[in-house]
Structures are given as structure tokens and as C-alpha cells.
mmCIF file of C-alpha atoms and ligand atoms in Angstrom:
data_model
loop_
_atom_site.group_PDB
_atom_site.id
_atom_site.type_symbol
_atom_site.label_atom_id
_atom_site.label_comp_id
_atom_site.label_asym_id
_atom_site.label_seq_id
_atom_site.Cartn_x
_atom_site.Cartn_y
_atom_site.Cartn_z
ATOM 1 C CA UNK A 1 0.000 0.000 0.000
ATOM 2 C CA UNK A 2 2.906 2.356 0.633
ATOM 3 C CA UNK A 3 3.468 2.372 -3.116
ATOM 4 C CA UNK A 4 0.127 3.985 -3.898
ATOM 5 C CA UNK A 5 1.030 7.105 -5.856
ATOM 6 C CA UNK A 6 0.413 10.389 -4.071
ATOM 7 C CA UNK A 7 -1.631 11.556 -7.063
ATOM 8 C CA UNK A 8 -4.001 8.656 -6.297
ATOM 9 C CA UNK A 9 -4.142 9.491 -2.598
ATOM 10 C CA UNK A 10 -1.004 7.652 -1.469
ATOM 11 C CA UNK A 11 1.693 8.969 0.828
ATOM 12 C CA UNK A 12 4.065 11.559 -0.607
ATOM 13 C CA UNK A 13 7.692 10.535 -1.265
ATOM 14 C CA UNK A 14 8.910 13.946 -0.095
ATOM 15 C CA UNK A 15 7.066 15.365 2.874
ATOM 16 C CA UNK A 16 8.826 18.635 3.612
ATOM 17 C CA UNK A 17 8.277 22.010 2.005
ATOM 18 C CA UNK A 18 10.969 24.038 0.290
ATOM 19 C CA UNK A 19 10.422 27.663 1.280
ATOM 20 C CA UNK A 20 11.494 30.607 -0.877
ATOM 21 C CA UNK A 21 12.596 33.318 -0.321
ATOM 22 C CA UNK A 22 14.802 32.603 2.675
ATOM 23 C CA UNK A 23 15.244 35.385 5.213
ATOM 24 C CA UNK A 24 15.349 36.113 8.912
ATOM 25 C CA UNK A 25 15.321 39.049 11.309
ATOM 26 C CA UNK A 26 18.307 40.588 9.534
ATOM 27 C CA UNK A 27 16.302 41.293 6.389
ATOM 28 C CA UNK A 28 13.469 42.692 8.487
ATOM 29 C CA UNK A 29 15.922 44.913 10.322
ATOM 30 C CA UNK A 30 17.740 46.397 7.332
ATOM 31 C CA UNK A 31 14.516 47.190 5.487
ATOM 32 C CA UNK A 32 12.987 48.586 8.642
ATOM 33 C CA UNK A 33 16.006 50.856 9.129
ATOM 34 C CA UNK A 34 15.581 52.293 5.651
ATOM 35 C CA UNK A 35 11.897 52.856 6.276
ATOM 36 C CA UNK A 36 12.631 54.646 9.549
ATOM 37 C CA UNK A 37 15.285 56.800 7.882
ATOM 38 C CA UNK A 38 12.720 58.194 5.452
ATOM 39 C CA UNK A 39 15.333 57.876 2.699
ATOM 40 C CA UNK A 40 13.475 55.530 0.413
ATOM 41 C CA UNK A 41 14.416 56.724 -3.020
ATOM 42 C CA UNK A 42 17.415 56.840 -5.242
ATOM 43 C CA UNK A 43 19.544 58.634 -6.298
ATOM 44 C CA UNK A 44 18.739 61.821 -4.397
ATOM 45 C CA UNK A 45 18.612 60.559 -0.831
ATOM 46 C CA UNK A 46 21.081 57.909 0.130
ATOM 47 C CA UNK A 47 23.690 55.556 -1.153
ATOM 48 C CA UNK A 48 22.405 52.040 -0.414
ATOM 49 C CA UNK A 49 21.808 51.428 -4.121
ATOM 50 C CA UNK A 50 25.345 52.444 -5.032
ATOM 51 C CA UNK A 51 26.668 50.294 -2.191
ATOM 52 C CA UNK A 52 24.808 47.221 -3.455
ATOM 53 C CA UNK A 53 25.953 47.874 -7.023
ATOM 54 C CA UNK A 54 29.581 47.938 -5.838
ATOM 55 C CA UNK A 55 29.062 44.710 -3.880
ATOM 56 C CA UNK A 56 27.429 42.951 -6.824
ATOM 57 C CA UNK A 57 30.080 44.126 -9.308
ATOM 58 C CA UNK A 58 32.794 42.877 -6.948
ATOM 59 C CA UNK A 59 30.949 39.589 -6.483
ATOM 60 C CA UNK A 60 30.910 39.084 -10.259
ATOM 61 C CA UNK A 61 34.474 40.284 -10.730
ATOM 62 C CA UNK A 62 33.183 43.100 -12.962
ATOM 63 C CA UNK A 63 34.162 46.766 -12.944
ATOM 64 C CA UNK A 64 30.631 48.197 -12.926
ATOM 65 C CA UNK A 65 27.041 47.282 -12.094
ATOM 66 C CA UNK A 66 23.917 49.269 -12.989
ATOM 67 C CA UNK A 67 20.786 48.274 -11.101
ATOM 68 C CA UNK A 68 17.308 48.788 -12.516
ATOM 69 C CA UNK A 69 13.669 47.788 -12.049
ATOM 70 C CA UNK A 70 13.903 44.273 -13.496
ATOM 71 C CA UNK A 71 15.892 41.798 -15.554
ATOM 72 C CA UNK A 72 14.079 42.735 -18.751
ATOM 73 C CA UNK A 73 15.015 46.403 -18.521
ATOM 74 C CA UNK A 74 18.609 45.405 -17.738
ATOM 75 C CA UNK A 75 18.730 43.489 -21.043
ATOM 76 C CA UNK A 76 17.239 46.469 -22.833
ATOM 77 C CA UNK A 77 19.778 48.880 -21.314
ATOM 78 C CA UNK A 78 22.596 46.587 -22.418
ATOM 79 C CA UNK A 79 21.229 46.264 -25.955
ATOM 80 C CA UNK A 80 20.799 50.009 -26.426
ATOM 81 C CA UNK A 81 24.222 50.717 -24.915
ATOM 82 C CA UNK A 82 25.707 48.186 -27.346
ATOM 83 C CA UNK A 83 24.491 50.440 -30.136
ATOM 84 C CA UNK A 84 21.798 48.336 -31.798
ATOM 85 C CA UNK A 85 19.842 50.287 -34.416
ATOM 86 C CA UNK A 86 16.301 49.724 -35.739
ATOM 87 C CA UNK A 87 16.160 46.665 -37.962
ATOM 88 C CA UNK A 88 19.382 45.144 -36.620
ATOM 89 C CA UNK A 89 19.341 41.428 -35.856
ATOM 90 C CA UNK A 90 20.124 39.859 -32.507
ATOM 91 C CA UNK A 91 20.700 36.124 -32.080
ATOM 92 C CA UNK A 92 18.764 34.530 -29.217
ATOM 93 C CA UNK A 93 17.825 30.993 -28.162
ATOM 94 C CA UNK A 94 14.154 29.937 -28.410
ATOM 95 C CA UNK A 95 14.182 28.029 -25.112
ATOM 96 C CA UNK A 96 14.132 30.861 -22.566
ATOM 97 C CA UNK A 97 11.826 33.351 -20.890
ATOM 98 C CA UNK A 98 10.088 35.769 -23.271
ATOM 99 C CA UNK A 99 12.141 38.775 -22.061
ATOM 100 C CA UNK A 100 15.290 37.535 -23.831
ATOM 101 C CA UNK A 101 13.535 38.061 -27.168
ATOM 102 C CA UNK A 102 10.846 40.658 -26.378
ATOM 103 C CA UNK A 103 13.412 43.209 -25.205
ATOM 104 C CA UNK A 104 15.016 42.880 -28.653
ATOM 105 C CA UNK A 105 11.640 43.807 -30.182
ATOM 106 C CA UNK A 106 11.353 46.728 -27.754
ATOM 107 C CA UNK A 107 14.645 48.007 -29.160
ATOM 108 C CA UNK A 108 13.087 47.856 -32.661
ATOM 109 C CA UNK A 109 15.391 44.984 -33.539
ATOM 110 C CA UNK A 110 14.789 41.517 -34.924
ATOM 111 C CA UNK A 111 15.336 38.451 -32.740
ATOM 112 C CA UNK A 112 16.818 35.598 -34.791
ATOM 113 C CA UNK A 113 16.258 32.230 -33.134
ATOM 114 C CA UNK A 114 19.104 29.725 -33.129
ATOM 115 C CA UNK A 115 18.407 26.269 -31.721
ATOM 116 C CA UNK A 116 19.771 24.956 -28.445
ATOM 117 C CA UNK A 117 22.154 22.036 -27.972
ATOM 118 C CA UNK A 118 20.438 18.789 -26.920
ATOM 119 C CA UNK A 119 23.002 18.122 -24.154
ATOM 120 C CA UNK A 120 22.758 21.512 -22.441
ATOM 121 C CA UNK A 121 19.629 23.333 -23.694
ATOM 122 C CA UNK A 122 21.917 26.324 -24.258
ATOM 123 C CA UNK A 123 22.489 28.150 -27.541
ATOM 124 C CA UNK A 124 24.267 25.716 -29.904
ATOM 125 C CA UNK A 125 27.456 27.464 -31.081
ATOM 126 C CA UNK A 126 27.655 25.197 -34.141
ATOM 127 C CA UNK A 127 24.389 26.688 -35.417
ATOM 128 C CA UNK A 128 25.139 30.362 -34.793
ATOM 129 C CA UNK A 129 27.221 31.244 -37.851
ATOM 130 C CA UNK A 130 24.597 30.112 -40.338
ATOM 131 C CA UNK A 131 22.238 32.684 -38.774
ATOM 132 C CA UNK A 132 24.629 35.628 -39.006
ATOM 133 C CA UNK A 133 23.881 38.247 -41.693
ATOM 134 C CA UNK A 134 25.181 41.729 -42.454
ATOM 135 C CA UNK A 135 22.509 43.070 -40.064
ATOM 136 C CA UNK A 136 23.501 40.943 -37.059
ATOM 137 C CA UNK A 137 24.791 43.097 -34.186
ATOM 138 C CA UNK A 138 24.681 40.984 -31.048
ATOM 139 C CA UNK A 139 24.243 37.554 -29.502
ATOM 140 C CA UNK A 140 22.339 36.997 -26.255
ATOM 141 C CA UNK A 141 23.434 33.648 -24.811
ATOM 142 C CA UNK A 142 21.184 32.567 -21.936
ATOM 143 C CA UNK A 143 22.866 30.482 -19.241
ATOM 144 C CA UNK A 144 19.770 28.396 -18.975
ATOM 145 C CA UNK A 145 18.915 27.124 -15.524
ATOM 146 C CA UNK A 146 22.303 28.411 -14.350
ATOM 147 C CA UNK A 147 24.325 26.115 -16.621
ATOM 148 C CA UNK A 148 27.054 28.118 -18.377
ATOM 149 C CA UNK A 149 26.931 28.437 -22.166
ATOM 150 C CA UNK A 150 29.956 27.463 -24.245
ATOM 151 C CA UNK A 151 31.384 30.970 -23.882
ATOM 152 C CA UNK A 152 34.729 30.305 -25.583
ATOM 153 C CA UNK A 153 32.978 29.249 -28.773
ATOM 154 C CA UNK A 154 30.454 32.097 -28.586
ATOM 155 C CA UNK A 155 33.101 34.768 -27.922
ATOM 156 C CA UNK A 156 35.190 33.405 -30.778
ATOM 157 C CA UNK A 157 32.278 33.690 -33.219
ATOM 158 C CA UNK A 158 31.436 37.169 -31.906
ATOM 159 C CA UNK A 159 35.001 38.329 -32.365
ATOM 160 C CA UNK A 160 35.242 37.038 -35.922
ATOM 161 C CA UNK A 161 31.964 38.727 -36.903
ATOM 162 C CA UNK A 162 32.357 41.855 -34.791
ATOM 163 C CA UNK A 163 29.277 41.160 -32.665
ATOM 164 C CA UNK A 164 28.482 42.198 -29.109
ATOM 165 C CA UNK A 165 27.762 39.497 -26.522
ATOM 166 C CA UNK A 166 25.172 40.223 -23.834
ATOM 167 C CA UNK A 167 24.876 37.372 -21.362
ATOM 168 C CA UNK A 168 21.373 36.783 -20.063
ATOM 169 C CA UNK A 169 22.380 35.600 -16.592
ATOM 170 C CA UNK A 170 18.881 35.894 -15.097
ATOM 171 C CA UNK A 171 19.225 32.268 -13.928
ATOM 172 C CA UNK A 172 22.904 32.383 -13.171
ATOM 173 C CA UNK A 173 23.804 34.438 -10.070
ATOM 174 C CA UNK A 174 27.016 32.982 -8.674
ATOM 175 C CA UNK A 175 27.462 30.301 -11.346
ATOM 176 C CA UNK A 176 30.793 30.029 -13.142
ATOM 177 C CA UNK A 177 32.502 29.104 -16.389
ATOM 178 C CA UNK A 178 36.200 28.194 -16.039
ATOM 179 C CA UNK A 179 36.287 29.913 -12.664
ATOM 180 C CA UNK A 180 34.743 33.141 -13.970
ATOM 181 C CA UNK A 181 31.364 34.357 -12.747
ATOM 182 C CA UNK A 182 28.661 34.225 -15.397
ATOM 183 C CA UNK A 183 27.631 37.694 -16.520
ATOM 184 C CA UNK A 184 31.215 38.938 -16.326
ATOM 185 C CA UNK A 185 32.424 37.230 -19.514
ATOM 186 C CA UNK A 186 30.694 39.008 -22.415
ATOM 187 C CA UNK A 187 30.407 42.752 -23.106
ATOM 188 C CA UNK A 188 27.638 42.946 -20.504
ATOM 189 C CA UNK A 189 25.783 40.525 -18.232
ATOM 190 C CA UNK A 190 22.152 40.940 -17.217
ATOM 191 C CA UNK A 191 20.551 39.564 -14.035
ATOM 192 C CA UNK A 192 17.018 39.487 -12.635
ATOM 193 C CA UNK A 193 15.969 39.769 -8.991
ATOM 194 C CA UNK A 194 12.364 38.731 -9.630
ATOM 195 C CA UNK A 195 10.770 36.550 -6.930
ATOM 196 C CA UNK A 196 11.676 33.159 -8.378
ATOM 197 C CA UNK A 197 15.354 33.946 -9.039
ATOM 198 C CA UNK A 198 18.293 32.750 -6.919
ATOM 199 C CA UNK A 199 18.881 36.305 -5.643
ATOM 200 C CA UNK A 200 15.708 38.293 -5.132
ATOM 201 C CA UNK A 201 14.106 41.404 -3.718
ATOM 202 C CA UNK A 202 10.705 40.569 -5.189
ATOM 203 C CA UNK A 203 11.610 42.554 -8.309
ATOM 204 C CA UNK A 204 14.759 44.163 -9.648
ATOM 205 C CA UNK A 205 17.537 43.719 -12.165
ATOM 206 C CA UNK A 206 21.168 44.596 -12.730
ATOM 207 C CA UNK A 207 23.658 44.665 -15.563
ATOM 208 C CA UNK A 208 27.407 44.293 -15.084
ATOM 209 C CA UNK A 209 30.192 45.343 -17.440
ATOM 210 C CA UNK A 210 33.902 46.153 -17.571
ATOM 211 C CA UNK A 211 33.400 48.656 -20.390
ATOM 212 C CA UNK A 212 33.584 52.338 -19.367
ATOM 213 C CA UNK A 213 31.429 53.516 -22.278
ATOM 214 C CA UNK A 214 28.721 50.884 -21.850
ATOM 215 C CA UNK A 215 28.590 51.731 -18.163
ATOM 216 C CA UNK A 216 28.214 55.464 -18.761
ATOM 217 C CA UNK A 217 25.347 54.940 -21.214
ATOM 218 C CA UNK A 218 23.493 52.360 -19.102
ATOM 219 C CA UNK A 219 23.925 54.466 -15.987
ATOM 220 C CA UNK A 220 22.397 57.423 -17.818
ATOM 221 C CA UNK A 221 19.573 55.488 -19.518
ATOM 222 C CA UNK A 222 18.250 54.097 -16.239
ATOM 223 C CA UNK A 223 18.256 57.567 -14.695
ATOM 224 C CA UNK A 224 16.165 59.586 -17.185
ATOM 225 C CA UNK A 225 19.188 60.379 -19.305
ATOM 226 C CA UNK A 226 21.063 62.247 -16.589
ATOM 227 C CA UNK A 227 24.847 62.033 -16.581
ATOM 228 C CA UNK A 228 27.321 61.868 -13.720
ATOM 229 C CA UNK A 229 28.181 65.371 -12.591
ATOM 230 C CA UNK A 230 25.238 66.818 -14.548
ATOM 231 C CA UNK A 231 22.425 68.968 -13.171
ATOM 232 C CA UNK A 232 19.191 67.355 -11.890
ATOM 233 C CA UNK A 233 17.108 68.706 -14.769
ATOM 234 C CA UNK A 234 19.674 68.201 -17.493
ATOM 235 C CA UNK A 235 18.949 65.148 -19.631
ATOM 236 C CA UNK A 236 21.406 63.946 -22.238
ATOM 237 C CA UNK A 237 20.048 60.555 -23.316
ATOM 238 C CA UNK A 238 16.599 59.064 -24.009
ATOM 239 C CA UNK A 239 16.260 57.005 -20.824
ATOM 240 C CA UNK A 240 13.471 56.537 -18.321
ATOM 241 C CA UNK A 241 13.270 56.237 -14.565
ATOM 242 C CA UNK A 242 14.286 52.606 -14.113
ATOM 243 C CA UNK A 243 15.740 53.055 -10.621
ATOM 244 C CA UNK A 244 15.264 50.675 -7.700
ATOM 245 C CA UNK A 245 14.485 51.756 -4.131
ATOM 246 C CA UNK A 246 16.758 51.817 -1.086
ATOM 247 C CA UNK A 247 14.563 49.084 0.444
ATOM 248 C CA UNK A 248 15.333 46.778 -2.476
ATOM 249 C CA UNK A 249 19.030 47.622 -2.271
ATOM 250 C CA UNK A 250 19.468 46.732 1.405
ATOM 251 C CA UNK A 251 17.388 43.592 0.976
ATOM 252 C CA UNK A 252 19.605 42.556 -1.940
ATOM 253 C CA UNK A 253 22.795 43.314 0.018
ATOM 254 C CA UNK A 254 21.553 41.067 2.786
ATOM 255 C CA UNK A 255 20.476 38.320 0.387
ATOM 256 C CA UNK A 256 23.823 38.541 -1.427
ATOM 257 C CA UNK A 257 25.543 37.489 1.809
ATOM 258 C CA UNK A 258 23.535 34.249 1.708
ATOM 259 C CA UNK A 259 24.113 33.582 -1.986
ATOM 260 C CA UNK A 260 27.572 31.911 -1.946
ATOM 261 C CA UNK A 261 26.617 29.241 0.591
ATOM 262 C CA UNK A 262 23.237 28.696 -1.097
ATOM 263 C CA UNK A 263 24.972 28.307 -4.465
ATOM 264 C CA UNK A 264 27.467 25.816 -2.997
ATOM 265 C CA UNK A 265 24.586 23.823 -1.589
ATOM 266 C CA UNK A 266 22.626 23.720 -4.826
ATOM 267 C CA UNK A 267 25.791 22.819 -6.722
ATOM 268 C CA UNK A 268 26.543 19.930 -4.381
ATOM 269 C CA UNK A 269 22.965 18.706 -4.438
ATOM 270 C CA UNK A 270 22.891 18.915 -8.227
ATOM 271 C CA UNK A 271 26.021 16.785 -8.560
ATOM 272 C CA UNK A 272 24.579 14.230 -6.154
ATOM 273 C CA UNK A 273 21.214 14.140 -7.900
ATOM 274 C CA UNK A 274 22.902 13.530 -11.256
ATOM 275 C CA UNK A 275 24.869 10.680 -9.706
ATOM 276 C CA UNK A 276 21.641 9.139 -8.365
ATOM 277 C CA UNK A 277 19.804 9.542 -11.676
ATOM 278 C CA UNK A 278 22.565 7.649 -13.503
ATOM 279 C CA UNK A 279 20.934 4.363 -12.564
ATOM 280 C CA UNK A 280 17.434 5.249 -13.663
ATOM 281 C CA UNK A 281 16.372 4.356 -17.173
ATOM 282 C CA UNK A 282 14.506 7.117 -18.948
ATOM 283 C CA UNK A 283 15.948 9.982 -16.885
ATOM 284 C CA UNK A 284 18.793 11.850 -18.533
ATOM 285 C CA UNK A 285 20.177 14.933 -16.764
ATOM 286 C CA UNK A 286 21.629 17.694 -18.941
ATOM 287 C CA UNK A 287 25.375 17.426 -19.472
ATOM 288 C CA UNK A 288 27.654 19.519 -17.338
ATOM 289 C CA UNK A 289 31.091 19.932 -18.915
ATOM 290 C CA UNK A 290 34.453 20.322 -17.172
ATOM 291 C CA UNK A 291 34.305 24.062 -17.855
ATOM 292 C CA UNK A 292 31.402 24.410 -15.440
ATOM 293 C CA UNK A 293 33.265 25.162 -12.232
ATOM 294 C CA UNK A 294 30.050 26.183 -10.508
ATOM 295 C CA UNK A 295 26.424 25.475 -11.443
ATOM 296 C CA UNK A 296 23.818 27.370 -9.435
ATOM 297 C CA UNK A 297 20.902 25.095 -10.455
ATOM 298 C CA UNK A 298 18.300 27.811 -10.724
ATOM 299 C CA UNK A 299 16.674 24.906 -12.506
ATOM 300 C CA UNK A 300 17.869 21.308 -12.373
ATOM 301 C CA UNK A 301 16.831 19.878 -15.720
ATOM 302 C CA UNK A 302 16.543 16.284 -16.823
ATOM 303 C CA UNK A 303 15.218 14.804 -20.025
ATOM 304 C CA UNK A 304 12.294 12.484 -19.591
ATOM 305 C CA UNK A 305 11.890 9.493 -21.877
ATOM 306 C CA UNK A 306 8.230 8.446 -21.816
ATOM 307 C CA UNK A 307 9.022 5.065 -23.410
ATOM 308 C CA UNK A 308 10.640 4.043 -20.123
ATOM 309 C CA UNK A 309 7.584 5.203 -18.191
ATOM 310 C CA UNK A 310 4.787 3.268 -19.844
ATOM 311 C CA UNK A 311 4.368 6.057 -22.412
ATOM 312 C CA UNK A 312 2.750 8.446 -19.968
ATOM 313 C CA UNK A 313 3.116 11.948 -21.437
ATOM 314 C CA UNK A 314 5.537 14.377 -19.810
ATOM 315 C CA UNK A 315 2.812 16.672 -18.462
ATOM 316 C CA UNK A 316 1.162 13.765 -16.651
ATOM 317 C CA UNK A 317 4.513 12.558 -15.287
ATOM 318 C CA UNK A 318 5.268 16.042 -13.933
ATOM 319 C CA UNK A 319 1.842 16.154 -12.284
ATOM 320 C CA UNK A 320 2.566 12.814 -10.600
ATOM 321 C CA UNK A 321 6.018 13.966 -9.532
ATOM 322 C CA UNK A 322 4.667 17.220 -8.078
ATOM 323 C CA UNK A 323 2.037 15.250 -6.159
ATOM 324 C CA UNK A 324 4.894 13.199 -4.658
ATOM 325 C CA UNK A 325 6.230 16.445 -3.167
ATOM 326 C CA UNK A 326 8.997 17.220 -5.667
ATOM 327 C CA UNK A 327 9.101 20.971 -6.458
ATOM 328 C CA UNK A 328 9.008 20.503 -10.219
ATOM 329 C CA UNK A 329 7.532 22.051 -13.343
ATOM 330 C CA UNK A 330 7.019 21.080 -16.978
ATOM 331 C CA UNK A 331 8.653 24.290 -18.232
ATOM 332 C CA UNK A 332 7.772 26.300 -21.329
ATOM 333 C CA UNK A 333 4.864 24.943 -23.387
ATOM 334 C CA UNK A 334 6.551 25.904 -26.682
ATOM 335 C CA UNK A 335 9.628 27.668 -28.055
ATOM 336 C CA UNK A 336 9.392 31.462 -28.049
ATOM 337 C CA UNK A 337 8.848 31.832 -31.807
ATOM 338 C CA UNK A 338 5.534 29.990 -31.387
ATOM 339 C CA UNK A 339 4.237 32.719 -29.048
ATOM 340 C CA UNK A 340 1.409 34.847 -30.477
ATOM 341 C CA UNK A 341 3.755 37.873 -30.255
ATOM 342 C CA UNK A 342 5.919 36.359 -32.999
ATOM 343 C CA UNK A 343 3.357 34.333 -34.941
ATOM 344 C CA UNK A 344 1.068 37.381 -35.280
ATOM 345 C CA UNK A 345 3.886 39.940 -35.390
ATOM 346 C CA UNK A 346 2.232 42.122 -32.770
ATOM 347 C CA UNK A 347 5.398 44.174 -32.551
ATOM 348 C CA UNK A 348 3.801 47.610 -32.228
ATOM 349 C CA UNK A 349 6.816 49.163 -33.847
ATOM 350 C CA UNK A 350 7.485 49.974 -37.459
ATOM 351 C CA UNK A 351 11.222 49.490 -37.772
ATOM 352 C CA UNK A 352 11.045 45.717 -38.113
ATOM 353 C CA UNK A 353 11.135 44.783 -41.808
ATOM 354 C CA UNK A 354 7.880 43.439 -43.293
ATOM 355 C CA UNK A 355 9.786 40.403 -44.554
ATOM 356 C CA UNK A 356 10.408 39.145 -41.024
ATOM 357 C CA UNK A 357 8.342 35.999 -40.548
ATOM 358 C CA UNK A 358 8.350 33.518 -37.696
ATOM 359 C CA UNK A 359 5.645 31.175 -38.983
ATOM 360 C CA UNK A 360 8.157 28.832 -40.594
ATOM 361 C CA UNK A 361 10.845 28.895 -37.879
ATOM 362 C CA UNK A 362 11.546 25.433 -36.498
ATOM 363 C CA UNK A 363 14.120 24.636 -33.834
ATOM 364 C CA UNK A 364 13.696 20.875 -33.324
ATOM 365 C CA UNK A 365 15.739 20.597 -30.127
ATOM 366 C CA UNK A 366 13.779 23.373 -28.411
ATOM 367 C CA UNK A 367 10.514 21.818 -29.636
ATOM 368 C CA UNK A 368 11.425 18.458 -28.104
ATOM 369 C CA UNK A 369 12.516 20.098 -24.854
ATOM 370 C CA UNK A 370 9.160 21.869 -24.548
ATOM 371 C CA UNK A 371 6.812 19.109 -25.593
ATOM 372 C CA UNK A 372 8.255 15.774 -24.517
ATOM 373 C CA UNK A 373 11.581 16.020 -22.719
ATOM 374 C CA UNK A 374 12.375 18.739 -20.240
ATOM 375 C CA UNK A 375 11.453 18.375 -16.582
ATOM 376 C CA UNK A 376 12.496 21.121 -14.176
ATOM 377 C CA UNK A 377 13.285 20.779 -10.491
ATOM 378 C CA UNK A 378 13.210 24.270 -9.027
ATOM 379 C CA UNK A 379 15.992 26.048 -7.134
ATOM 380 C CA UNK A 380 14.219 26.041 -3.780
ATOM 381 C CA UNK A 381 14.100 22.243 -4.009
ATOM 382 C CA UNK A 382 17.814 22.222 -4.806
ATOM 383 C CA UNK A 383 18.372 23.940 -1.450
ATOM 384 C CA UNK A 384 17.149 20.791 0.296
ATOM 385 C CA UNK A 385 19.283 18.267 2.134
ATOM 386 C CA UNK A 386 21.020 15.188 0.719
ATOM 387 C CA UNK A 387 18.048 13.077 1.869
ATOM 388 C CA UNK A 388 15.736 15.289 -0.153
ATOM 389 C CA UNK A 389 17.707 14.517 -3.324
ATOM 390 C CA UNK A 390 17.245 10.839 -2.462
ATOM 391 C CA UNK A 391 13.557 11.561 -1.929
ATOM 392 C CA UNK A 392 13.276 13.119 -5.425
ATOM 393 C CA UNK A 393 14.812 9.969 -6.895
ATOM 394 C CA UNK A 394 12.555 7.725 -4.794
ATOM 395 C CA UNK A 395 9.569 9.616 -6.176
ATOM 396 C CA UNK A 396 10.704 9.028 -9.767
ATOM 397 C CA UNK A 397 11.315 5.332 -9.086
ATOM 398 C CA UNK A 398 7.979 4.963 -7.357
ATOM 399 C CA UNK A 399 6.200 6.409 -10.395
ATOM 400 C CA UNK A 400 8.226 4.226 -12.750
ATOM 401 C CA UNK A 401 7.389 1.070 -10.806
ATOM 402 C CA UNK A 402 3.735 1.993 -10.652
ATOM 403 C CA UNK A 403 3.338 2.729 -14.372
ATOM 404 C CA UNK A 404 5.699 0.090 -15.805
ATOM 405 C CA UNK A 405 5.412 -2.858 -13.466
ATOM 406 C CA UNK A 406 1.998 -1.862 -12.120
ATOM 407 C CA UNK A 407 3.127 -2.614 -8.570
HETATM 408 C C1 PLP B 1 13.407 36.163 -15.319
HETATM 409 C C2 PLP B 1 14.102 36.263 -16.621
HETATM 410 C C3 PLP B 1 14.340 37.480 -17.285
HETATM 411 C C4 PLP B 1 13.695 38.770 -16.933
HETATM 412 O O1 PLP B 1 13.653 39.103 -15.658
HETATM 413 P P1 PLP B 1 12.482 40.020 -15.030
HETATM 414 O O2 PLP B 1 13.152 40.521 -13.809
HETATM 415 O O3 PLP B 1 11.313 39.137 -14.754
HETATM 416 O O4 PLP B 1 12.162 41.099 -15.995
HETATM 417 C C5 PLP B 1 15.137 37.480 -18.412
HETATM 418 N N1 PLP B 1 15.646 36.348 -18.909
HETATM 419 C C6 PLP B 1 15.401 35.153 -18.335
HETATM 420 C C7 PLP B 1 16.006 33.930 -18.939
HETATM 421 C C8 PLP B 1 14.606 35.065 -17.192
HETATM 422 O O5 PLP B 1 14.334 33.858 -16.648
#
């Protein structure tokens, strides 16, 4: 009887909850201090935002960091600072959150989708060059789930074609490639602090760079076009008010102190989980190469093979797994180019050439990831204990036994 699946009313394999966000009295105190000070805004009344930016830049090993309202705006700031012009093309993966591509549209540019690699679900460098044209200006590699892209290959292509590289590191706070923090490798690196992300203040974003010029432009764009040393009502660039509050800044500073140990824990758990999954037929974790010196497992992803699970579709399997108490999700329903935004070309801007058409775009690897393969275990689950990783595997085995052997 203990093998009755939780979805059918049986006992759960994993009984504990995995809370997120994680905080204690310290967070309450620092935010409360800002509230009491009455200095809530930025930049006119306090320096908590600047302090956090310095901390985050140092954490990444970057020269500068520019905070802003979210991880979509940070991408947009980076794109504009990189000098994209209306009608320019930007290479993006199709297996990512909409912001990676929609911010390109917001800049009046054309996202060009290049398929992901089946081992990593990251942009496949071998497919990038075929997509480059005379209009291509930038590549946005997404370190999906916190797994580093093949940055050497991407930077090499970018160099040969004179393209800018903007890392979308929204999933990748604290993760590394060859010992370097993700976000600090390309021309600019964009992060999100939205609620689900590994470092959060509910909302927020930041972009890091080593480039003096990019920094100056991004710093101005997020602050209504003001410049350093300029007068309050002098505006030099076409920016908006994209500033964060002092409350967000102190909360982020506090959360940043927790990030290294949390990242270590997720990394360790991820390695262990992969080891445990090795013996299960039909479960294939994404491949983590030697270059990945730190994975932050914003999402732990494995490929599900329904043929080893009595042909139950992925969505049903994920429902069963969630019922067992595993914090999991089926992921994106389809690659980005299938979204109505692209299929219907609801771009609401007139600089994108009429010839642009997404109705015949097909990226087979991304399609398979969305429809049949990809199962996500979420970062809060990856903050569990070693026994919890064993519990996740027990849950998978329990489902497999129930649907294959019917016991
Ligand atoms: C969350 C996310 C963003 C955007 O972040 P917001 O803060 O929600 O605007 C960008 N790219 C990816 C891959 C994301 O997951």
C-alpha cells in the first residue's frame, strides 16, 4: 500500500516544504532601518543602491554594475548601450523566458532564433554562424537554468563577426565558467531579482560590465538620461526612470551574503542528484562539462523518456512527480517563436522589416525540450538536504514502478 502514488491518494515521497525566499530578522531589520530613515528613493537621498551595485560588481568580478527595475530592462539597457539600431538582428535561443527576445523587439530589432544544444539546452554554437547576416549586431546567450553556455565558442564567433555578446544571466547568479562568474564574460551581463530567481528582492535587475562607455550609457539610460556630474534637470540621453528603491538595495545586500553558501549547496545537491539519476532508465540529466566550475541550479533539468515510463506523457509525469512532493515544473509549453507575439507579429513598432516571418521557424531541439523532454526541479528544491535529493529519486522510481510494473 505504501506504493500507492500520491496523485491517487497515497503517501508523498517527499514530505517537507521548500520555502522561498529565505530570510530572517536581519532582512526585516535592514529594510525597517531604511523605512525609519525616510530615505526611500534613489539617487537623491542615500547611497544604499550604489553600495549594493559595488558589492554585486565585486561579487561578479566586474568593474561596474547598474541596477534597474527588473531583468528585462537590464537586457534592454545593455542592448541600447551596445548600439543596436532599428532593424538590426540579434541572435537569441528559443528556449528561454520571453524577455530575452521581447526586449530585442522593444529596441526595434529583430530576434533571430538559433536552436539549443540537446546536451545543455543552451544556444548551440555550431548553429550560430549560419544565422549571421550583415545586419547581425549581437548575440544573447542565456545560461539556462544556471548552466554556463559554451562561452569560448560564442566569444570566438562574436570576435570574428564583430558582434556584441550580452549574457542573459537571469538564472545564473554565482554560477561560473572556467572559474569566472557568469555575466562577467561578455560585453555585458544581465541579471534578474524577480521573486523566483536565486537572488531576489521581489523585483529588480542589474547589468554588469567592464566597459567604461557601456557603463556610462546604461547608468544614464536608467536615470532619465542624466549624466554623472550633470544637473538634476539636465537630460542627455533618451532614458526613463528605471531606478530601484533603497529598500530593495538593502534587501539585496543582505540576500547577497547568503548567496555563496546557497549556491554551494545547490551545486553539491545537483552533482549528487545527477549521480543518483545515472541508474534510472529514462531519466537523462543535462550534461555539465568540465568548464562548469560552478552550477547554481536555478533549474535542475533532466530529459524524460516516456518510453521508459509506460508512455505516460511528460505533463502527466510532472503532475505525478509534483504530487509526490517534488518541487518541479514542466517548463515552457513551446519555443518562443511559437508565441502569439511572434506568430502574429504584434510588434507595435514599425522598424522591423515586413519580410520578417516567424511562422516557418523550427528549432527541433527546443521543440522536443518543450513538448516531450524537459522536466524542471526548481531552485528552492535544490536547497534541500542530501536526503531530499534521495527523496526526489525515490519519487521518480515509485512512479516508474507503478506505471511500468503496475506494482
Ligand atoms: C526572469 C528572466 C528574465 C527577466 O527578468 P524580469 O526581472 O522578470 O524582468 C530574463 N531572462 C530570463 C532567462 C529570465 O528567466
